[in-house]
Amino acid sequence: MKKFMLAASAAFLILMPTQGALAQNAAPVEDGVIELQPVYVTTPLRRPTTILQSTSTVTVIDKEDIERSAAPDLPSLLRKYPGVNITANGGQGAQATVTLRGASASQTLVLVDGMRVASATGGSAYLANIPLSAIERVEIAEGAHSAEWGADAIGGVVNIITRDGSTCANGQAICTTVETGVTWPWGGFGTIATRGITDNGVDFNLGLSLLGTEGYDFTTPENSVHEPGRDGFLQGAFNYAIGKDFTWGRLYSEGFYARSNPHFDAAPYADWMTGAMVYGANQSIQTNAAFKLGAELDHSDDWSSVFEIYSAFDYQKNFRDDHPEAETHYDTNRFGLSASTTKEVIAGDALNSFTLGGEAYRETVDSSVDYTETGRNVGAVYGQYGLEYEALTLNAGLRYDADEQFGGALTYNLGLGYELLPGLTARASYSTGFNAPTFNDLYWAYDGSYVGNPDLDAETSKNWEAGINWDSGTGTVIDLVYYENHIDDMIAYVSAPPSYIGTMENIDRAKISGVRAVWSETLMDDRLGLDFGFEYRLPKNETDDVYIANQNRLKLTAAASFQATEALNLNADIEYVGSRWTNESSYNPQLGDYTLVNVSALYDIDPAARVKFAVENLFDEDYETTYGYKAPGTTVTLSYQRTF
């Protein structure tokens, strides 16, 4: 805590006194009063609502937040927010996972434009392959959301929404933005994006990006896989969106493709039986993509339907130069389709919203490792109901998922919100969730030390939260929530005598409880934005009465954004994270607490050109989010952007 206070003082001296996750968009100032407009989200209920109408805890990271941030990649951006936990095996390009509310990575659903992108073998998404330049905003919905999205949403949902077609700020119908920059440790990047609306009404966005860094040595000498030397990263990515409005609705398509070459450590070792040296892979070719085609039909002003088909894949090829025996690959293919219809009915002063939908997808795996099964089908139907009546908001939903492997899962949600006083709203919600076992959990063929367990049940959860929100309407937003998440049939690794052959079993129960608070202020005619965040949680394995490994217990955040002049914007943010257990055994070492300070400055040379200077981890804090893996030290970025 002392380190956090010292860092906070230093950052504010640097900056002088980022818009909050719950803050609202500001309208023009009239007579010194800032009228704030509500922020709309689609992730919590799979239909557009304001954050408060969703009756659950929601964070929105918008394009302006991303542009102001000093973060060089998506994991660095996400970790700055309360409720979010990031663990990484190093710096840019390293495997990093995002978790919400003490859940595991496989219990946190990651979407890109509503499409599942996680590996079906490992259960987590490769965040490093989603470049910041392609992202319009990120919606983070905490708590169980399986009633809306199905499997894997026990801790919550992270929906990464890519940039779409829009009008140009310079008044042109079509414009192109180019950005180039250098980073230290030595690297560089370049992006180009063209967007606009054609004469016949087609809106589009096309983006290309390329980045590379020489990196640093990710592992500590104590790590058994430590290999001295820098771990670099090279990535190329493409994203697009195209659509057209018609009198009957809209036709659209969007997607992204990224291919990268991350390096990591895998020290050779001597086989204990033969003495021969064994060489493992120390780099990979990682390919991720997701593509969607959709149609929205407007039957009337208060009734619409959406139909979508999508395809997503996660391909990982691991190898080591001059050692072909080290090569492995794990490829996930996913194809899905969905349909939903939403009808609004006004009865007196009450607005009723009804949504019915269904979806189906197939996952297949192709790997150098044998799996006893290589595919499964999933189908689901769901319904959601929303009521807005004077000061009352109500949301309720029910969903049934049929999984070819473990059978069916019924989940539901219920949320209430009530405006006690103008601007003061109380809310409460209860929801259930489930997590589908991965292909590694279920179908890994016996390899001498581990075998999958095809009899696993899905993990299930019950989540409730109660909170209060104060929105002054003129720049002050305070949100406080208490939550509990109870998880049953937790999937855990077991290696028991006499064989000591490892497998996965449903054995554990867990309870994650916590309190989370955010406070946002907009001051000085919207020139100054302040954010403060706090979260304290207890992630406990109730079966063994120990803490769940690698989960934050205490997290404090602070951020400021100051429009110093019409051309100059200054930003700083601070993150303090308390110590964490490295695994569930209390006799193992803890990961120490750490405090990070990040700063950035943006200067508009003219209306079409901007220079950005950013420093991540300003004071070169030495810390780890995963035991044996060094987190990035000071990272400096200098970039230039111009729109034509």
mmCIF file of N, CA and C in Angstrom, residues 18-25 38-44 49-52 54 57-66 68 77-78 81-82 84 136-142 159 161 516 520 531:
data_model
loop_
_atom_site.group_PDB
_atom_site.id
_atom_site.type_symbol
_atom_site.label_atom_id
_atom_site.label_comp_id
_atom_site.label_asym_id
_atom_site.label_seq_id
_atom_site.Cartn_x
_atom_site.Cartn_y
_atom_site.Cartn_z
ATOM 1 N N THR A 18 -8.338 8.701 -16.890
ATOM 2 C CA THR A 18 -9.002 8.123 -18.082
ATOM 3 C C THR A 18 -10.462 7.975 -17.747
ATOM 4 N N GLN A 19 -10.967 8.623 -18.360
ATOM 5 C CA GLN A 19 -12.380 8.540 -18.090
ATOM 6 C C GLN A 19 -12.718 7.177 -17.508
ATOM 7 N N GLY A 20 -13.626 7.167 -16.530
ATOM 8 C CA GLY A 20 -13.952 5.948 -15.822
ATOM 9 C C GLY A 20 -14.708 4.962 -16.673
ATOM 10 N N ALA A 21 -14.607 3.704 -16.238
ATOM 11 C CA ALA A 21 -15.306 2.651 -16.947
ATOM 12 C C ALA A 21 -16.813 2.866 -16.918
ATOM 13 N N LEU A 22 -17.294 3.508 -15.848
ATOM 14 C CA LEU A 22 -18.724 3.749 -15.756
ATOM 15 C C LEU A 22 -19.096 5.181 -16.118
ATOM 16 N N ALA A 23 -18.129 5.973 -16.513
ATOM 17 C CA ALA A 23 -18.440 7.348 -16.899
ATOM 18 C C ALA A 23 -19.229 7.359 -18.197
ATOM 19 N N GLN A 24 -19.802 8.523 -18.486
ATOM 20 C CA GLN A 24 -20.644 8.628 -19.662
ATOM 21 C C GLN A 24 -20.045 9.605 -20.654
ATOM 22 N N ASN A 25 -20.482 9.511 -21.905
ATOM 23 C CA ASN A 25 -19.990 10.413 -22.932
ATOM 24 C C ASN A 25 -20.524 11.821 -22.689
ATOM 25 N N PRO A 38 -25.758 8.546 -21.855
ATOM 26 C CA PRO A 38 -25.530 7.182 -21.379
ATOM 27 C C PRO A 38 -24.691 6.361 -22.356
ATOM 28 N N VAL A 39 -23.904 5.433 -21.792
ATOM 29 C CA VAL A 39 -23.091 4.520 -22.586
ATOM 30 C C VAL A 39 -23.901 3.245 -22.829
ATOM 31 N N TYR A 40 -24.023 2.841 -24.093
ATOM 32 C CA TYR A 40 -24.775 1.641 -24.435
ATOM 33 C C TYR A 40 -23.826 0.463 -24.653
ATOM 34 N N VAL A 41 -24.251 -0.714 -24.190
ATOM 35 C CA VAL A 41 -23.479 -1.942 -24.331
ATOM 36 C C VAL A 41 -24.396 -3.039 -24.860
ATOM 37 N N THR A 42 -23.799 -4.054 -25.445
ATOM 38 C CA THR A 42 -24.585 -5.180 -25.981
ATOM 39 C C THR A 42 -24.234 -6.506 -25.320
ATOM 40 N N THR A 43 -23.089 -6.588 -24.629
ATOM 41 C CA THR A 43 -22.608 -7.873 -24.121
ATOM 42 C C THR A 43 -23.442 -8.448 -22.972
ATOM 43 N N PRO A 44 -23.811 -7.684 -21.928
ATOM 44 C CA PRO A 44 -24.448 -8.307 -20.763
ATOM 45 C C PRO A 44 -25.741 -9.048 -21.070
ATOM 46 N N THR A 49 -28.381 -2.027 -24.286
ATOM 47 C CA THR A 49 -28.905 -1.438 -23.058
ATOM 48 C C THR A 49 -27.864 -0.460 -22.526
ATOM 49 N N THR A 50 -28.283 0.422 -21.632
ATOM 50 C CA THR A 50 -27.300 1.218 -20.918
ATOM 51 C C THR A 50 -26.634 0.325 -19.875
ATOM 52 N N ILE A 51 -25.527 0.806 -19.322
ATOM 53 C CA ILE A 51 -24.816 0.015 -18.317
ATOM 54 C C ILE A 51 -25.714 -0.274 -17.117
ATOM 55 N N LEU A 52 -26.448 0.725 -16.645
ATOM 56 C CA LEU A 52 -27.307 0.511 -15.485
ATOM 57 C C LEU A 52 -28.469 -0.427 -15.804
ATOM 58 N N SER A 54 -28.398 -2.980 -17.525
ATOM 59 C CA SER A 54 -27.932 -4.378 -17.570
ATOM 60 C C SER A 54 -27.998 -5.042 -16.207
ATOM 61 N N THR A 57 -22.397 -5.836 -13.240
ATOM 62 C CA THR A 57 -21.204 -4.993 -13.261
ATOM 63 C C THR A 57 -20.565 -5.024 -14.643
ATOM 64 N N VAL A 58 -20.428 -3.848 -15.256
ATOM 65 C CA VAL A 58 -19.948 -3.741 -16.628
ATOM 66 C C VAL A 58 -18.869 -2.659 -16.703
ATOM 67 N N THR A 59 -17.803 -2.940 -17.446
ATOM 68 C CA THR A 59 -16.747 -1.976 -17.735
ATOM 69 C C THR A 59 -16.649 -1.811 -19.242
ATOM 70 N N VAL A 60 -16.517 -0.579 -19.704
ATOM 71 C CA VAL A 60 -16.338 -0.301 -21.121
ATOM 72 C C VAL A 60 -15.020 0.439 -21.316
ATOM 73 N N ILE A 61 -14.173 -0.106 -22.185
ATOM 74 C CA ILE A 61 -12.925 0.545 -22.581
ATOM 75 C C ILE A 61 -13.123 1.009 -24.015
ATOM 76 N N ASP A 62 -13.233 2.312 -24.237
ATOM 77 C CA ASP A 62 -13.551 2.794 -25.571
ATOM 78 C C ASP A 62 -12.293 3.182 -26.350
ATOM 79 N N LYS A 63 -12.491 3.614 -27.579
ATOM 80 C CA LYS A 63 -11.372 3.924 -28.472
ATOM 81 C C LYS A 63 -10.487 5.022 -27.904
ATOM 82 N N GLU A 64 -11.094 6.028 -27.277
ATOM 83 C CA GLU A 64 -10.319 7.119 -26.697
ATOM 84 C C GLU A 64 -9.456 6.616 -25.544
ATOM 85 N N ASP A 65 -10.002 5.699 -24.723
ATOM 86 C CA ASP A 65 -9.213 5.102 -23.642
ATOM 87 C C ASP A 65 -7.997 4.375 -24.201
ATOM 88 N N ILE A 66 -8.203 3.625 -25.291
ATOM 89 C CA ILE A 66 -7.112 2.871 -25.905
ATOM 90 C C ILE A 66 -6.051 3.812 -26.459
ATOM 91 N N ARG A 68 -5.335 6.857 -25.552
ATOM 92 C CA ARG A 68 -4.613 7.577 -24.507
ATOM 93 C C ARG A 68 -3.699 6.672 -23.690
ATOM 94 N N LEU A 77 -3.345 -3.450 -21.548
ATOM 95 C CA LEU A 77 -4.500 -2.568 -21.454
ATOM 96 C C LEU A 77 -5.521 -3.093 -20.452
ATOM 97 N N LEU A 78 -5.847 -4.378 -20.523
ATOM 98 C CA LEU A 78 -6.906 -4.946 -19.697
ATOM 99 C C LEU A 78 -6.557 -4.936 -18.220
ATOM 100 N N TYR A 81 -7.735 -2.364 -15.092
ATOM 101 C CA TYR A 81 -9.104 -2.155 -14.644
ATOM 102 C C TYR A 81 -9.455 -3.068 -13.471
ATOM 103 N N PRO A 82 -10.192 -2.542 -12.489
ATOM 104 C CA PRO A 82 -10.641 -3.381 -11.374
ATOM 105 C C PRO A 82 -11.461 -4.557 -11.885
ATOM 106 N N VAL A 84 -10.350 -7.219 -13.220
ATOM 107 C CA VAL A 84 -9.632 -7.972 -14.249
ATOM 108 C C VAL A 84 -8.295 -8.454 -13.686
ATOM 109 N N GLU A 136 -12.157 -1.259 -31.471
ATOM 110 C CA GLU A 136 -13.000 -0.082 -31.262
ATOM 111 C C GLU A 136 -13.294 0.117 -29.779
ATOM 112 N N ARG A 137 -13.657 -0.962 -29.090
ATOM 113 C CA ARG A 137 -13.902 -0.904 -27.660
ATOM 114 C C ARG A 137 -13.888 -2.332 -27.103
ATOM 115 N N VAL A 138 -13.815 -2.410 -25.781
ATOM 116 C CA VAL A 138 -13.889 -3.693 -25.080
ATOM 117 C C VAL A 138 -14.997 -3.582 -24.042
ATOM 118 N N GLU A 139 -15.916 -4.545 -24.045
ATOM 119 C CA GLU A 139 -16.977 -4.610 -23.048
ATOM 120 C C GLU A 139 -16.702 -5.781 -22.121
ATOM 121 N N ILE A 140 -16.617 -5.503 -20.823
ATOM 122 C CA ILE A 140 -16.313 -6.525 -19.823
ATOM 123 C C ILE A 140 -17.528 -6.661 -18.911
ATOM 124 N N ALA A 141 -18.180 -7.801 -18.956
ATOM 125 C CA ALA A 141 -19.355 -8.079 -18.133
ATOM 126 C C ALA A 141 -18.964 -9.103 -17.078
ATOM 127 N N GLU A 142 -18.954 -8.694 -15.817
ATOM 128 C CA GLU A 142 -18.521 -9.572 -14.737
ATOM 129 C C GLU A 142 -19.677 -10.400 -14.206
ATOM 130 N N ASN A 159 -15.710 -9.081 -24.291
ATOM 131 C CA ASN A 159 -16.093 -8.992 -25.694
ATOM 132 C C ASN A 159 -15.279 -7.882 -26.354
ATOM 133 N N ILE A 161 -14.513 -5.722 -29.442
ATOM 134 C CA ILE A 161 -15.273 -5.284 -30.608
ATOM 135 C C ILE A 161 -14.350 -4.515 -31.536
ATOM 136 N N ARG A 516 -16.041 -4.406 -4.781
ATOM 137 C CA ARG A 516 -15.422 -3.651 -5.869
ATOM 138 C C ARG A 516 -16.055 -2.268 -5.906
ATOM 139 N N SER A 520 -15.459 7.927 -10.564
ATOM 140 C CA SER A 520 -15.015 8.697 -11.719
ATOM 141 C C SER A 520 -15.485 10.140 -11.581
ATOM 142 N N ASP A 531 -10.131 8.822 -12.304
ATOM 143 C CA ASP A 531 -10.711 7.507 -12.020
ATOM 144 C C ASP A 531 -9.990 6.875 -10.850
#
